[in-house]
N, CA, C and O atoms as a MOPAC input file, in Angstrom:
PM7 MOZYME 1SCF
protein

 N     -3.90900 1   -16.59700 1    -8.72000 1
 C     -2.66600 1   -16.08400 1    -8.17900 1
 C     -2.71200 1   -16.38100 1    -6.61000 1
 O     -3.61500 1   -15.77800 1    -6.03000 1
 N     -1.99200 1   -17.11000 1    -5.90300 1
 C     -2.23000 1   -17.17800 1    -4.73500 1
 C     -0.98900 1   -16.70300 1    -3.70200 1
 O      0.21800 1   -16.77500 1    -3.92900 1
 N     -1.62000 1   -16.22800 1    -2.57600 1
 C     -0.32800 1   -15.28100 1    -1.62500 1
 C     -0.08900 1   -16.41400 1    -0.67300 1
 O     -1.06400 1   -17.03900 1    -0.25700 1
 N      1.47000 1   -16.82400 1    -0.18300 1
 C      1.90000 1   -17.33300 1     0.72300 1
 C      2.52300 1   -16.36400 1     1.98100 1
 O      3.27300 1   -15.44100 1     1.66500 1
 N      2.26900 1   -16.54400 1     3.08700 1
 C      3.28900 1   -15.43100 1     3.73100 1
 C      4.12800 1   -16.04900 1     5.02500 1
 O      3.54000 1   -16.69300 1     5.89300 1
 N      5.30200 1   -15.83900 1     5.06600 1
 C      6.09600 1   -16.74000 1     5.90600 1
 C      6.86700 1   -15.57000 1     6.78900 1
 O      7.20000 1   -14.49900 1     6.28200 1
 N      7.09400 1   -15.89400 1     8.09900 1
 C      7.78300 1   -15.38600 1     8.89600 1
 C      9.53300 1   -15.22500 1     8.52200 1
 O     10.22800 1   -16.23700 1     8.42500 1
 N      9.98500 1   -14.13700 1     8.37600 1
 C     11.37300 1   -14.15200 1     7.88300 1
 C     12.28400 1   -13.40300 1     8.78900 1
 O     11.98200 1   -12.25800 1     9.12500 1
 N     13.43000 1   -13.99400 1     9.22600 1
 C     14.36800 1   -12.98600 1     9.73900 1
 C     15.32000 1   -12.53300 1     9.14100 1
 O     15.90600 1   -13.10200 1     8.22100 1
 N     15.56300 1   -11.51700 1     9.57400 1
 C     16.67400 1   -10.62200 1     8.98000 1
 C     17.76200 1   -10.23900 1    10.41100 1
 O     17.45500 1    -9.71200 1    11.48100 1
 N     18.92100 1   -10.66900 1     9.99200 1
 C     20.02500 1   -10.87500 1    10.86200 1
 C     21.13600 1    -9.76600 1    10.15100 1
 O     21.95300 1   -10.17200 1     9.32500 1
 N     21.07300 1    -8.30400 1    10.57000 1
 C     22.53000 1    -7.42800 1    10.44000 1
 C     23.34600 1    -8.25900 1    10.60800 1
 O     23.41700 1    -9.04200 1    11.55500 1
 N     24.23300 1    -8.14000 1     9.44900 1
 C     25.73300 1    -8.87300 1     9.22100 1
 C     26.72400 1    -7.88400 1     9.97500 1
 O     26.26400 1    -6.74300 1    10.03100 1
 N     27.76000 1    -8.01400 1    10.46900 1
 C     28.67300 1    -6.95700 1    10.88300 1
 C     29.35500 1    -6.34400 1    10.13100 1
 O     29.83000 1    -5.29300 1    10.56100 1
 N     29.72600 1    -6.83800 1     8.45700 1
 C     30.10100 1    -6.18200 1     7.54800 1
 C     29.56900 1    -5.57800 1     6.86600 1
 O     30.10100 1    -5.04500 1     5.89200 1
 N     27.95900 1    -5.44100 1     7.26400 1
 C     27.11300 1    -4.74900 1     6.63900 1
 C     25.96900 1    -5.90300 1     5.86600 1
 O     26.14900 1    -7.09700 1     5.62700 1
 N     25.14900 1    -5.31600 1     5.68300 1
 C     23.95500 1    -5.94100 1     4.81600 1
 C     22.87900 1    -6.67400 1     5.58500 1
 O     22.68700 1    -6.18200 1     6.69800 1
 N     22.09300 1    -7.76300 1     5.27700 1
 C     21.41700 1    -8.46200 1     6.23100 1
 C     21.40800 1    -9.89600 1     5.52500 1
 O     21.39800 1   -10.02400 1     4.30000 1
 N     21.41300 1   -11.18200 1     6.61700 1
 C     21.19600 1   -12.46700 1     6.07400 1
 C     19.71800 1   -12.62900 1     6.50500 1
 O     19.15600 1   -12.18600 1     7.50600 1
 N     19.21100 1   -13.41900 1     5.43700 1
 C     17.73800 1   -14.00800 1     5.46100 1
 C     17.57500 1   -15.22600 1     5.75000 1
 O     18.15100 1   -16.05600 1     5.04700 1
 N     16.77000 1   -15.65000 1     6.82700 1
 C     16.55500 1   -16.95200 1     6.85200 1
 C     14.83300 1   -17.17300 1     7.07200 1
 O     14.10600 1   -16.28400 1     7.51600 1
 N     14.51200 1   -18.09900 1     6.79700 1
 C     13.01400 1   -18.59900 1     6.68200 1
 C     12.59100 1   -19.80000 1     7.40700 1
 O     12.37200 1   -20.84300 1     6.79100 1
 N     12.46400 1   -19.71500 1     8.68200 1
 C     12.17000 1   -20.73400 1     9.59200 1
 C     11.37500 1   -22.15600 1     9.13100 1
 O     11.61500 1   -23.32000 1     9.45400 1
 N     10.36400 1   -21.61200 1     8.27500 1
 C      9.47000 1   -22.67000 1     7.40300 1
 C     10.29100 1   -23.24900 1     6.42700 1
 O      9.98400 1   -24.41200 1     6.16700 1
 N     11.11300 1   -22.85100 1     5.89200 1
 C     11.67500 1   -23.36500 1     4.88800 1
 C     13.02400 1   -23.32500 1     4.82700 1
 O     13.51500 1   -22.72700 1     3.87000 1
 N     13.98100 1   -23.99400 1     5.90000 1
 C     15.28800 1   -24.07200 1     6.42000 1
 C     16.26900 1   -24.06100 1     5.04100 1
 O     17.34800 1   -23.47600 1     5.12800 1
 N     15.99500 1   -24.52800 1     4.12300 1
 C     16.70000 1   -24.47900 1     2.61500 1
 C     16.84000 1   -23.23400 1     2.33700 1
 O     17.68200 1   -22.90000 1     1.50300 1
 N     16.18300 1   -22.46100 1     2.86800 1
 C     16.35500 1   -20.86200 1     2.19200 1
 C     17.38600 1   -20.01300 1     3.09200 1
 O     17.18600 1   -19.80300 1     4.28800 1
 N     18.50800 1   -19.54900 1     2.38800 1
 C     19.14400 1   -18.44700 1     3.11200 1
 C     19.78300 1   -17.85200 1     2.27900 1
 O     20.68100 1   -18.34400 1     1.59500 1
 N     19.28900 1   -16.43500 1     2.23500 1
 C     19.82400 1   -15.72000 1     1.31600 1
 C     20.29700 1   -14.07800 1     1.77400 1
 O     20.21600 1   -13.95400 1     2.99600 1
 N     20.67300 1   -13.06100 1     1.21100 1
 C     21.12000 1   -12.17700 1     1.58800 1
 C     21.02200 1   -10.96100 1     1.04800 1
 O     20.97200 1   -11.01300 1    -0.18100 1
 N     20.96300 1    -9.60700 1     1.61400 1
 C     20.34900 1    -8.47900 1     1.01200 1
 C     21.73300 1    -7.67300 1     1.65800 1
 O     22.47800 1    -7.96800 1     2.59300 1
 N     21.70500 1    -6.38400 1     0.59200 1
 C     23.01100 1    -5.58200 1     1.22600 1
 C     22.42000 1    -4.40100 1     1.76400 1
 O     23.15200 1    -3.63400 1     2.39000 1
 N     20.84400 1    -4.05400 1     1.57500 1
 C     20.07300 1    -3.42200 1     2.46100 1
 C     18.82600 1    -4.16600 1     2.61800 1
 O     18.35700 1    -5.07400 1     1.93100 1
 N     18.27400 1    -3.43500 1     3.94200 1
 C     16.89900 1    -4.21400 1     3.89300 1
 C     15.92600 1    -4.51900 1     3.26200 1
 O     15.21700 1    -5.51900 1     3.37200 1
 N     15.83800 1    -3.44800 1     2.39900 1
 C     14.79800 1    -3.73600 1     1.10400 1
 C     14.98100 1    -4.49400 1    -0.04300 1
 O     14.21800 1    -5.02200 1    -0.85200 1
 N     16.62100 1    -4.38600 1     0.13500 1
 C     17.27800 1    -5.87700 1    -0.80300 1
 C     17.09000 1    -6.91100 1    -0.33700 1
 O     16.78000 1    -7.87800 1    -1.03200 1
 N     17.22000 1    -6.96600 1     0.88100 1
 C     16.92000 1    -8.35000 1     1.73300 1
 C     15.77100 1    -8.84800 1     1.64700 1
 O     15.56400 1   -10.06000 1     1.70900 1
 N     14.89600 1    -7.98800 1     1.49600 1
 C     13.34000 1    -8.19000 1     1.71600 1
 C     13.20400 1    -8.95900 1     0.28300 1
 O     13.03900 1   -10.17600 1     0.36300 1
 N     13.25900 1    -8.33000 1    -1.12800 1
 C     13.44900 1    -8.90500 1    -2.48400 1
 C     13.80600 1   -10.04600 1    -2.44700 1
 O     13.03400 1   -10.95300 1    -2.76000 1
 N     15.28900 1   -10.30700 1    -1.98400 1
 C     16.13100 1   -11.62900 1    -1.93300 1
 C     15.03700 1   -12.72500 1    -1.29300 1
 O     14.82200 1   -13.79300 1    -1.86700 1
 N     14.30400 1   -12.31700 1     0.07400 1
 C     13.27600 1   -13.06000 1     0.25000 1
 C     12.18400 1   -13.69300 1    -0.30300 1
 O     11.82700 1   -14.87100 1    -0.26700 1
 N     11.59000 1   -12.45400 1    -0.95600 1
 C     10.60100 1   -12.94900 1    -1.91200 1
 C     11.18200 1   -13.64700 1    -3.06500 1
 O     10.76000 1   -14.78300 1    -3.28600 1
 N     11.64100 1   -13.39600 1    -3.45900 1
 C     12.58300 1   -14.24000 1    -4.72500 1
 C     12.66000 1   -15.94500 1    -4.39000 1
 O     12.21700 1   -16.80100 1    -5.15500 1
 N     13.25300 1   -16.19100 1    -3.21500 1
 C     13.67300 1   -17.43600 1    -2.84100 1
 C     12.58600 1   -18.15600 1    -2.38900 1
 O     12.32900 1   -19.30100 1    -2.76000 1
 N     11.77500 1   -17.34700 1    -1.39500 1
 C     10.17500 1   -18.09700 1    -1.38800 1
 C      9.67700 1   -18.29500 1    -2.55000 1
 O      8.98400 1   -19.30300 1    -2.68700 1
 N      9.85800 1   -17.51600 1    -3.55200 1
 C      8.52500 1   -18.00500 1    -4.82400 1
 C      9.60900 1   -19.06900 1    -5.53200 1
 O      9.08300 1   -20.18100 1    -5.58800 1
 N     10.44700 1   -19.06700 1    -5.87700 1
 C     11.56400 1   -20.20000 1    -6.18800 1
 C     11.30500 1   -21.48700 1    -5.57100 1
 O     11.06100 1   -22.48900 1    -6.24400 1
 N     11.34900 1   -21.48100 1    -4.41900 1
 C     11.22000 1   -22.77200 1    -3.58500 1
 C      9.69000 1   -23.03000 1    -3.93200 1
 O      9.54600 1   -24.02700 1    -4.64000 1
 N      8.65900 1   -22.45000 1    -3.64100 1
 C      7.40200 1   -22.83200 1    -3.64400 1
 C      6.76100 1   -23.28900 1    -5.27200 1
 O      5.84200 1   -24.08200 1    -5.47900 1
 N      7.48700 1   -22.59000 1    -6.21000 1
 C      7.27700 1   -22.62400 1    -7.57000 1
 C      8.04900 1   -24.54200 1    -7.93700 1
 O      7.43200 1   -25.41700 1    -8.54300 1
 N      9.40100 1   -24.68100 1    -7.37700 1
 C      9.70200 1   -26.07900 1    -7.32700 1
 C      9.01000 1   -27.07800 1    -6.78900 1
 O      8.99700 1   -28.17400 1    -7.34900 1
 N      8.30200 1   -26.84800 1    -5.57600 1
 C      7.69100 1   -27.78900 1    -4.77700 1
 C      6.08700 1   -28.12100 1    -5.06500 1
 O      5.41100 1   -29.00000 1    -4.52900 1
 N      5.63600 1   -27.05100 1    -6.18000 1
 C      4.12700 1   -27.09900 1    -6.61200 1
 C      4.52200 1   -28.14100 1    -8.12800 1
 O      3.74000 1   -29.06400 1    -8.35500 1
 N      5.45900 1   -27.98400 1    -8.88100 1
 C      5.97300 1   -28.71200 1    -9.97100 1
 C      6.37300 1   -30.19300 1    -9.65400 1
 O      6.05000 1   -31.14300 1   -10.36700 1
 N      7.11700 1   -30.28400 1    -8.49800 1
 C      7.40500 1   -31.67700 1    -8.23500 1
 C      6.34900 1   -32.36700 1    -7.11700 1
 O      6.48600 1   -33.49100 1    -6.63500 1
 N      5.32800 1   -31.47500 1    -6.84000 1
 C      4.12700 1   -32.51900 1    -6.22500 1
 C      4.68500 1   -32.72900 1    -4.46100 1
 O      4.26900 1   -33.63800 1    -3.74300 1
 N      5.82300 1   -31.53200 1    -3.96200 1
 C      6.22700 1   -31.50300 1    -2.68400 1
 C      5.14100 1   -30.75800 1    -1.88600 1
 O      4.62900 1   -29.77300 1    -2.41700 1
 N      4.77700 1   -31.10900 1    -0.75600 1
 C      4.02400 1   -30.20600 1     0.03700 1
 C      4.17900 1   -28.70000 1     0.18400 1
 O      5.32100 1   -28.40700 1    -0.16900 1
 N      3.56400 1   -27.74000 1     0.52200 1
 C      3.72600 1   -26.55300 1     0.58700 1
 C      3.91300 1   -26.41300 1     2.11300 1
 O      2.95500 1   -26.83400 1     2.76200 1
 N      5.14100 1   -25.81300 1     2.95800 1
 C      5.20400 1   -25.86600 1     4.29600 1
 C      4.34800 1   -24.77600 1     4.75800 1
 O      4.07000 1   -23.81200 1     4.04500 1
 N      3.91900 1   -24.93600 1     5.99200 1
 C      2.86100 1   -23.89000 1     6.78500 1
 C      4.19700 1   -23.05000 1     7.31400 1
 O      5.36100 1   -23.42800 1     7.18100 1
 N      3.77000 1   -21.88100 1     7.91300 1
 C      4.95400 1   -20.87000 1     8.64600 1
 C      5.03600 1   -21.74600 1     9.65800 1
 O      4.04800 1   -22.39600 1    10.00100 1
 N      6.30000 1   -21.87400 1    10.29200 1
 C      6.92300 1   -22.12300 1    11.51800 1
 C      7.44200 1   -21.27500 1    12.43800 1
 O      8.53700 1   -21.44500 1    12.97500 1
 N      6.61300 1   -20.25300 1    12.67200 1
 C      7.13000 1   -19.34300 1    13.77300 1
 C      6.64200 1   -20.01200 1    15.04200 1
 O      5.60600 1   -20.59700 1    15.35400 1
 N      7.95200 1   -19.65900 1    15.75100 1
 C      7.82900 1   -20.34000 1    17.22600 1
 C      7.21900 1   -19.45900 1    18.18800 1
 O      6.89100 1   -20.00200 1    19.24400 1
 N      7.00700 1   -18.31400 1    18.07900 1
 C      6.78500 1   -16.88000 1    18.69000 1
 C      8.04500 1   -16.44000 1    19.46300 1
 O      7.89500 1   -15.45300 1    20.18200 1
 N      9.03200 1   -16.90800 1    19.43400 1
 C     10.30700 1   -16.33700 1    19.99400 1
 C     10.80900 1   -15.02900 1    19.52300 1
 O     11.58600 1   -14.29500 1    20.13600 1
 N     10.19700 1   -14.78900 1    18.18800 1
 C     10.75500 1   -13.64200 1    17.11800 1
 C      9.62700 1   -12.88800 1    16.88200 1
 O      8.57100 1   -13.39900 1    16.51000 1
 N      9.77500 1   -11.71000 1    17.07200 1
 C      8.41900 1   -11.03100 1    16.39300 1
 C      8.45900 1   -11.42700 1    14.82500 1
 O      9.56200 1   -11.48700 1    14.28300 1
 N      7.35100 1   -11.68400 1    14.12100 1
 C      7.01700 1   -12.12400 1    12.93800 1
 C      7.12300 1   -11.17300 1    11.87300 1
 O      6.31400 1   -10.24500 1    11.88300 1
 N      8.03700 1   -11.23900 1    10.88500 1
 C      7.98500 1   -10.21400 1     9.68600 1
 C      7.23400 1   -11.30200 1     8.30800 1
 O      7.81800 1   -12.25500 1     7.79200 1
 N      6.22400 1   -10.95200 1     8.05600 1
 C      5.47900 1   -11.84600 1     7.39300 1
 C      6.50000 1   -11.23300 1     5.89500 1
 O      6.93200 1   -10.08000 1     5.87400 1
 N      6.72900 1   -12.14800 1     4.83700 1
 C      7.19800 1   -11.74000 1     3.48100 1
 C      6.38000 1   -12.83600 1     2.65100 1
 O      6.46200 1   -14.06400 1     2.63500 1
 N      5.53800 1   -11.90800 1     1.94800 1
 C      4.22300 1   -12.70900 1     1.13800 1
 C      5.13300 1   -12.99200 1    -0.46800 1
 O      5.90300 1   -12.20100 1    -1.01300 1
 N      4.77700 1   -14.19900 1    -0.88100 1
 C      5.33800 1   -14.47200 1    -2.19700 1
 C      4.08300 1   -14.86300 1    -3.11200 1
 O      3.35100 1   -15.77600 1    -2.73200 1
 N      3.87200 1   -14.32100 1    -4.07500 1
 C      2.78500 1   -14.39300 1    -4.72600 1
 C      3.12700 1   -15.58400 1    -5.88100 1
 O      4.32100 1   -15.74400 1    -6.13200 1
 N      2.31600 1   -16.28000 1    -6.47200 1
 C      2.23300 1   -17.41500 1    -7.46100 1
 C      1.08200 1   -17.47600 1    -7.98700 1
 O      0.83100 1   -18.34500 1    -8.82200 1

């Protein structure tokens, strides 16, 4: 089993909940009603993306944190 960690941004939404972005994987945008729910959705989305990339032979992206936002690592196990 391999662990991958990515900087994950949690944006509080005015109507409640959190929008989730993963800068290294711009295709990922997900949402959670609570911060913990958003973290779980982020883990799931990252895992799905990585499983697909491994299946199709696409390269696994490195973390693309630019240092402008404090990193919050979201590990995904494969």
